[in-house]
Short mmCIF file of C-alpha atoms in Angstrom, two decimals:
data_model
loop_
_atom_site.label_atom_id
_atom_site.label_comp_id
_atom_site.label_asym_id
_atom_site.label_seq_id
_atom_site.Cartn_x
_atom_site.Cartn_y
_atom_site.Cartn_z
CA UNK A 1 -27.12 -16.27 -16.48
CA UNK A 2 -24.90 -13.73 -18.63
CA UNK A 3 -24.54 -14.61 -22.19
CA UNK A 4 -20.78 -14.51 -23.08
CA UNK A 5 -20.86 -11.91 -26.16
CA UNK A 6 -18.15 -12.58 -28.58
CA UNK A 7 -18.50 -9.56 -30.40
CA UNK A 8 -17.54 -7.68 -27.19
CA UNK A 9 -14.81 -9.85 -26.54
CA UNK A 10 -13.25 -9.83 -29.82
CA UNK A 11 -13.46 -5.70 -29.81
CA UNK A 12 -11.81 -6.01 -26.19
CA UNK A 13 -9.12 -7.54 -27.58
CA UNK A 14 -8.56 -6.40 -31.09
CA UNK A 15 -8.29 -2.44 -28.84
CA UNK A 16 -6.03 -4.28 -26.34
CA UNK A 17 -3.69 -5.42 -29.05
CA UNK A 18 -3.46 -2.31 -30.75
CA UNK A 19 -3.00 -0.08 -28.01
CA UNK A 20 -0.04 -2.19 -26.30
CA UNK A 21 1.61 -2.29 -30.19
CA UNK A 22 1.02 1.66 -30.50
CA UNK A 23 1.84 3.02 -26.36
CA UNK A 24 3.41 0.02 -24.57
CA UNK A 25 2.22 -2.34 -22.04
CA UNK A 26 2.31 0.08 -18.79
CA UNK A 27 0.26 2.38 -21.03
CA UNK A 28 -2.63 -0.44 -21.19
CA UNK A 29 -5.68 1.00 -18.74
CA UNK A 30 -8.76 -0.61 -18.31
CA UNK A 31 -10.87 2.73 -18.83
CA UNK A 32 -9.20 3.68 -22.29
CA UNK A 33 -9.38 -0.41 -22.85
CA UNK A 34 -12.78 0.41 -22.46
CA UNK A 35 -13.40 3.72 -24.31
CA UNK A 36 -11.47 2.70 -27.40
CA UNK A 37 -13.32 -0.72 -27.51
CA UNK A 38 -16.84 0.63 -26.96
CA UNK A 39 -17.96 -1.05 -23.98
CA UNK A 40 -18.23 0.08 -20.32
CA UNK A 41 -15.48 -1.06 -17.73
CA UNK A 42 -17.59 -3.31 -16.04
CA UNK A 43 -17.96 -5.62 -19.52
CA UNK A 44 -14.33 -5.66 -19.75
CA UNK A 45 -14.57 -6.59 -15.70
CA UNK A 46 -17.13 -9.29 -16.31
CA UNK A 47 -14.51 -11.26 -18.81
CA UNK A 48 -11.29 -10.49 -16.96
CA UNK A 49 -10.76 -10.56 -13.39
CA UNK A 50 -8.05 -7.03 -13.95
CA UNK A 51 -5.56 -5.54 -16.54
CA UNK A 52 -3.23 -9.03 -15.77
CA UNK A 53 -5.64 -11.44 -16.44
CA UNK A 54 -6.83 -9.87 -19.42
CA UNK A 55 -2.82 -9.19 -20.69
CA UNK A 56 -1.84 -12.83 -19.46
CA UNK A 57 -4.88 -14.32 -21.61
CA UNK A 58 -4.82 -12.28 -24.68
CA UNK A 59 -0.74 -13.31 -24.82
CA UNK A 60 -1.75 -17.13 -24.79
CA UNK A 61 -4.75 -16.57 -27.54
CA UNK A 62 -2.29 -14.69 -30.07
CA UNK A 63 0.61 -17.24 -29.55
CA UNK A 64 -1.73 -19.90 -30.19
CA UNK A 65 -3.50 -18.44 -33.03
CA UNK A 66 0.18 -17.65 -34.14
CA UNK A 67 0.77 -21.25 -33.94
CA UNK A 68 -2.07 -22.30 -35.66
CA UNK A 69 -1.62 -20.14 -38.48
CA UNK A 70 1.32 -21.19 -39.02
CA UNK A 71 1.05 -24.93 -39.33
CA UNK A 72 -2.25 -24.52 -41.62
CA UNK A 73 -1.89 -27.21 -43.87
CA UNK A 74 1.18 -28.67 -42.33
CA UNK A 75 1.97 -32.41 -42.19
CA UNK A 76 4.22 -34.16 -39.90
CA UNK A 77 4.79 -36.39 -42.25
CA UNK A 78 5.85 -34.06 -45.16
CA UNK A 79 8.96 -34.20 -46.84
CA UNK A 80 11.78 -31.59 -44.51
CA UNK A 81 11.84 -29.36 -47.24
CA UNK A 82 8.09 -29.57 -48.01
CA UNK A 83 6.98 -29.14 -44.97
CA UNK A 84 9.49 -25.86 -43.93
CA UNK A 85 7.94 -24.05 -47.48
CA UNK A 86 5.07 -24.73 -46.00
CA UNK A 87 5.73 -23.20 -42.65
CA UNK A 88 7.78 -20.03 -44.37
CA UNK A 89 4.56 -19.34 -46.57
CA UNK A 90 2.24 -19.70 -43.68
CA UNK A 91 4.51 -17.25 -41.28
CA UNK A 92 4.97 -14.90 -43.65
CA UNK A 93 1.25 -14.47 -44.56
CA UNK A 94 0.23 -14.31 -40.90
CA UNK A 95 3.19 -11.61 -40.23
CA UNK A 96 1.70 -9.63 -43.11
CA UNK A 97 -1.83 -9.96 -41.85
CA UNK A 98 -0.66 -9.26 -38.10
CA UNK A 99 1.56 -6.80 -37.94
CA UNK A 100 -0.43 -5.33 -34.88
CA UNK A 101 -0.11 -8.54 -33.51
CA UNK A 102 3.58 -8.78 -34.19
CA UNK A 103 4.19 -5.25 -32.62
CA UNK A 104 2.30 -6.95 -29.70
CA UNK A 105 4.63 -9.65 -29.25
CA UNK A 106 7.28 -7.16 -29.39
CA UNK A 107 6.22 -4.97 -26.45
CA UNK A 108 5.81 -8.52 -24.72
CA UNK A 109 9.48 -9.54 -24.94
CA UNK A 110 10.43 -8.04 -21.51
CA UNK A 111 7.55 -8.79 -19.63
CA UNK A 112 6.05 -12.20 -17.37
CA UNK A 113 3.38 -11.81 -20.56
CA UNK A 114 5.93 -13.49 -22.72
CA UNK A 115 6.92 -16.78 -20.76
CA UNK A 116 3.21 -17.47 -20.86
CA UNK A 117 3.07 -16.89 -24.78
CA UNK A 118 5.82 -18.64 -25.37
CA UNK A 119 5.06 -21.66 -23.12
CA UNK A 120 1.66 -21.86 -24.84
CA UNK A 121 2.82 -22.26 -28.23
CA UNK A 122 6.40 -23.93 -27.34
CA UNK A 123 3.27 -27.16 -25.67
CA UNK A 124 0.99 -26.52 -29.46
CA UNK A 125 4.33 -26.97 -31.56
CA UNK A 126 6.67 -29.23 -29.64
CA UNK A 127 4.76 -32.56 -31.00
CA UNK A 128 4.01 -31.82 -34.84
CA UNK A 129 7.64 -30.32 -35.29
CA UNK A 130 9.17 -33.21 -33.20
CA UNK A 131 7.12 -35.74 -35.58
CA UNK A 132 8.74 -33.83 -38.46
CA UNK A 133 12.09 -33.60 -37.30
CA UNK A 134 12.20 -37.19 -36.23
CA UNK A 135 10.93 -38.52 -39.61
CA UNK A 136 13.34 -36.33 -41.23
CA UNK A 137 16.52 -37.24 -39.78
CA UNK A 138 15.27 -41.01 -40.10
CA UNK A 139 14.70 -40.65 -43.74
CA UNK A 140 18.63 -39.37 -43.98
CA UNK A 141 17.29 -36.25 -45.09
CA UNK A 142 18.67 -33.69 -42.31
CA UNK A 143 21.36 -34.60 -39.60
CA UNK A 144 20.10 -34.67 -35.53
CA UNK A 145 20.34 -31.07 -34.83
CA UNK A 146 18.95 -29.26 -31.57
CA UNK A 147 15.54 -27.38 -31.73
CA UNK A 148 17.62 -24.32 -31.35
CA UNK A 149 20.15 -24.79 -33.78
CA UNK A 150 17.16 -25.97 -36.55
CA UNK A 151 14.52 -22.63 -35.66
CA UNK A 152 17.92 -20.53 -36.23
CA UNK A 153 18.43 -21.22 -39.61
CA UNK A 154 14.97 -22.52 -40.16
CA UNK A 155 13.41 -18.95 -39.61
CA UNK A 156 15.62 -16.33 -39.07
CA UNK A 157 16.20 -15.34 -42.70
CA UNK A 158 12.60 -15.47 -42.85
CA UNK A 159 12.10 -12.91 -40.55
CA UNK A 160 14.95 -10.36 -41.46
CA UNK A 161 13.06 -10.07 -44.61
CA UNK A 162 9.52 -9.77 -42.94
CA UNK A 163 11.36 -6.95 -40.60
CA UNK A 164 13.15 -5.15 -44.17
CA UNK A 165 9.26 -5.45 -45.79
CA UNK A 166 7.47 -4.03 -42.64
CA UNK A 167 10.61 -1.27 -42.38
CA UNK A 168 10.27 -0.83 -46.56
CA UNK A 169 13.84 -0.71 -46.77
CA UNK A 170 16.42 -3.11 -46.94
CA UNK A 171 20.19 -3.02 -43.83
CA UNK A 172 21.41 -1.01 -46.94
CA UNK A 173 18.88 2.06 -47.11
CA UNK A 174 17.08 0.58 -50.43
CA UNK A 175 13.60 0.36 -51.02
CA UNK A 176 12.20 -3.25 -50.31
CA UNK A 177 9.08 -5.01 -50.86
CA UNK A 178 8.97 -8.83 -50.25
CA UNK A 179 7.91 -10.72 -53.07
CA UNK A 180 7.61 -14.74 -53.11
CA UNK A 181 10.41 -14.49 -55.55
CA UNK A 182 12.76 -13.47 -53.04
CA UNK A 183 11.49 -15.40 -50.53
CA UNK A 184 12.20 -18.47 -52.48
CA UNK A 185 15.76 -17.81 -52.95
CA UNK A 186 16.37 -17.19 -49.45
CA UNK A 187 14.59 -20.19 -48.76
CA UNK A 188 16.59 -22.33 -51.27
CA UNK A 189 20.00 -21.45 -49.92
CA UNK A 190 18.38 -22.06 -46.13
CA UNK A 191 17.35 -25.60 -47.40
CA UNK A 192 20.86 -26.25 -48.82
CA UNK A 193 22.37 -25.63 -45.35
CA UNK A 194 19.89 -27.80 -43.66
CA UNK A 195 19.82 -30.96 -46.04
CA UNK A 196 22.37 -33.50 -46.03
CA UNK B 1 -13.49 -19.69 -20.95
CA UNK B 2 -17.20 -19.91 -19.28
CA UNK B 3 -19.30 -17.11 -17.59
CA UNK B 4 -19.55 -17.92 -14.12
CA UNK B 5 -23.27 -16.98 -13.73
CA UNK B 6 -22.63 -14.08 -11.08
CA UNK B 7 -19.83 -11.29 -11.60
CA UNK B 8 -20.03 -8.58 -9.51
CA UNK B 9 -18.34 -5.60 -10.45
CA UNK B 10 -17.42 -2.72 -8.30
CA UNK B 11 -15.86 0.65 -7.96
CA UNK B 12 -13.80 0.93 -4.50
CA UNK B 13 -11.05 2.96 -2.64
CA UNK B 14 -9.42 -0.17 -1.99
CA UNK B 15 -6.12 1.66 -3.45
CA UNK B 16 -3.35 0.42 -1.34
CA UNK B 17 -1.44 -3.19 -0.57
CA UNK B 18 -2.31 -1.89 3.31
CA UNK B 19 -5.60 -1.38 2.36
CA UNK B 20 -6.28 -4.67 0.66
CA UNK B 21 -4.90 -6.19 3.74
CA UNK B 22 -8.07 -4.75 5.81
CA UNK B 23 -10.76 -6.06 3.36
CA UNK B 24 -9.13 -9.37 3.09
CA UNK B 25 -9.97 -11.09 6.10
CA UNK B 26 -13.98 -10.43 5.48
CA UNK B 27 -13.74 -11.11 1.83
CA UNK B 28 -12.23 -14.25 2.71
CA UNK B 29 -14.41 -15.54 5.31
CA UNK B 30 -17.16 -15.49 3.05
CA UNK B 31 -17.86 -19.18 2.05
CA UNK B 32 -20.76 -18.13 -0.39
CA UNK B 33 -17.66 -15.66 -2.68
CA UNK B 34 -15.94 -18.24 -4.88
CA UNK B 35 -13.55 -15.92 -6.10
CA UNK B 36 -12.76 -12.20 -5.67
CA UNK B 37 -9.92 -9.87 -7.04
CA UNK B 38 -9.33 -6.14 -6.47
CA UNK B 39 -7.45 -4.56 -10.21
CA UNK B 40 -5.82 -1.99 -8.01
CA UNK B 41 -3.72 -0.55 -11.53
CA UNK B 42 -7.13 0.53 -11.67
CA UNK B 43 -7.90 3.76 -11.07
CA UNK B 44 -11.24 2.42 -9.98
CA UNK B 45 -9.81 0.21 -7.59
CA UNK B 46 -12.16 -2.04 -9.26
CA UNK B 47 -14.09 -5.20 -7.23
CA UNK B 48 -14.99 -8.05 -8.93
CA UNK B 49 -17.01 -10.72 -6.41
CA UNK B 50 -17.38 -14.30 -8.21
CA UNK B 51 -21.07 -15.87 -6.00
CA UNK B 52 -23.91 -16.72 -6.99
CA UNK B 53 -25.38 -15.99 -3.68
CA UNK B 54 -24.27 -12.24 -2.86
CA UNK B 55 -26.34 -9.05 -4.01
CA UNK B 56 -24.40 -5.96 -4.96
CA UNK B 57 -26.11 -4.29 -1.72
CA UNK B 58 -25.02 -6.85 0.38
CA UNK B 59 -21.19 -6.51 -0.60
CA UNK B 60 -21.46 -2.69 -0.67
CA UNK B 61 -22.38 -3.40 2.75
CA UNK B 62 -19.09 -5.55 3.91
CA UNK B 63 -17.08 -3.31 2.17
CA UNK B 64 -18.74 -0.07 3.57
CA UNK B 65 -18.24 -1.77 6.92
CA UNK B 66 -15.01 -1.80 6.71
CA UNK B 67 -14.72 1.53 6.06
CA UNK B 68 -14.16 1.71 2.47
CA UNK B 69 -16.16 3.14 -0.26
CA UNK B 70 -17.77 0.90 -2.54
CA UNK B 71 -20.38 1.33 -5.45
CA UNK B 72 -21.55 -0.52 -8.36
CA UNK B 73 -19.76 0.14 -11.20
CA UNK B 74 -22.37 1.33 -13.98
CA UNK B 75 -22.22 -1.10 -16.98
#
């Protein structure tokens, strides 16, 4: 019986990530997998049954951890605007942590690699959110809105500012750092447009 | 994500959709393979045989059969 070495596996995919971020998917091989992650082909072999397999499960396992990270400490129950600081301050940490893993995601946008991410996490978040959403509209704090409409202005000033920090300049040129200062005001004016 | 107890991993010449087609029908036939896959992106053309009843000589031995080359690949 082979013992399933996490070490390995975690250096197989750490390498995987890094190298699809930094050359592109189609640049992914199995040998330099291999090379960079200091095992032999055949290891990576014995985990994954080829370069699709390993791609399709390493998508699902950073969505998910994504998705976890994100709703650390998260309540269904919380208050709307509560719960969305909560989520913002989560997301933001993770993007800072992960940028490899965001440049990931990035090179995944085109690809069959990215349905399966994003069906993964759409099935982890659909019931906490939907909880949330639910008890929010029924305590007359935000009016029925679809999922699409909500993650629009939930999240996307959150992540034009994580994309000016990770560029280190702001649309206009400027320097830019992102400080919680400045992610609170965005996150004030986002709340005003999503209260009632 | 378990370890099935017996992973077999090869290197082959199986390099071509026309060439997968040959080794097919044997693989297949096999009750005793529970799974097999050829990575042909690889430039390996790597083997992997899922059985916990085949030895690595006695695949190299379908496969050579066939008329393809096929070796363990070193770990």
């Amino acid at each position: 019986m082979r013992v399933r070495d996490e070490s390995k596996i975690q250096a197989i995919t750490a390498k995987a990530i890094e190298m699809v971020a930094n050359d592109g998917l189609e640049n992914l091989g199995i040998n330099r997998l291999a090379k960079a992650a200091g095992v032999s082909p055949a290891t990576i072999y014995i985990y994954y049954k080829d370069k699709d397999d390993l791609l399709t499960r390493i998508s699902e396992e950073e969505g998910l951890k994504m998705c976890y990270s994100s709703l650390d400490g998260f309540d269904p129950e919380m208050r709307f605007a509560e719960g969305l600081w909560i989520q913002w301050k989560n997301r933001a940490k993770y993007s800072m942590n992960n940028y490899q893993a965001a440049q990931f995601f990035d090179q995944l946008r085109n690809s069959p690699y990215k349905e399966t991410m994003l069906r993964s996490v759409a099935d982890a978040f659909r019931k906490p959110i939907t909880i949330y959403l639910t008890n929010a509209f029924n305590r007359g704090e935000i009016n029925q809105m679809s999922m699409e409409v909500y993650w629009s202005i939930a999240f996307a000033p959150l992540y034009s500012l994580i994309r000016f920090h990770h560029d280190k300049h702001n649309i206009g040129g400027d320097p830019f750092t992102l400080t919680e200062d400045v992610m609170k005001q965005t996150f004030d004016y986002v709340i005003k447009a999503l209260l009632k | 994500m378990e370890i099935p107890a017996h992973i077999l991993i090869f290197k082959t010449n199986i390099a071509t959709p026309h060439d997968l087609q040959k080794v097919k029908p044997v693989l297949d036939t096999q009750q005793q393979i529970i799974q097999w896959t050829i990575d042909q992106t690889d430039v390996d053309c790597v083997l992997r045989v899922v059985s916990h009843h085949f030895s690595y000589n006695s695949i190299i031995h379908l496969i050579t059969e066939t008329g393809y080359a096929c070796m363990e690949l070193p770990d």
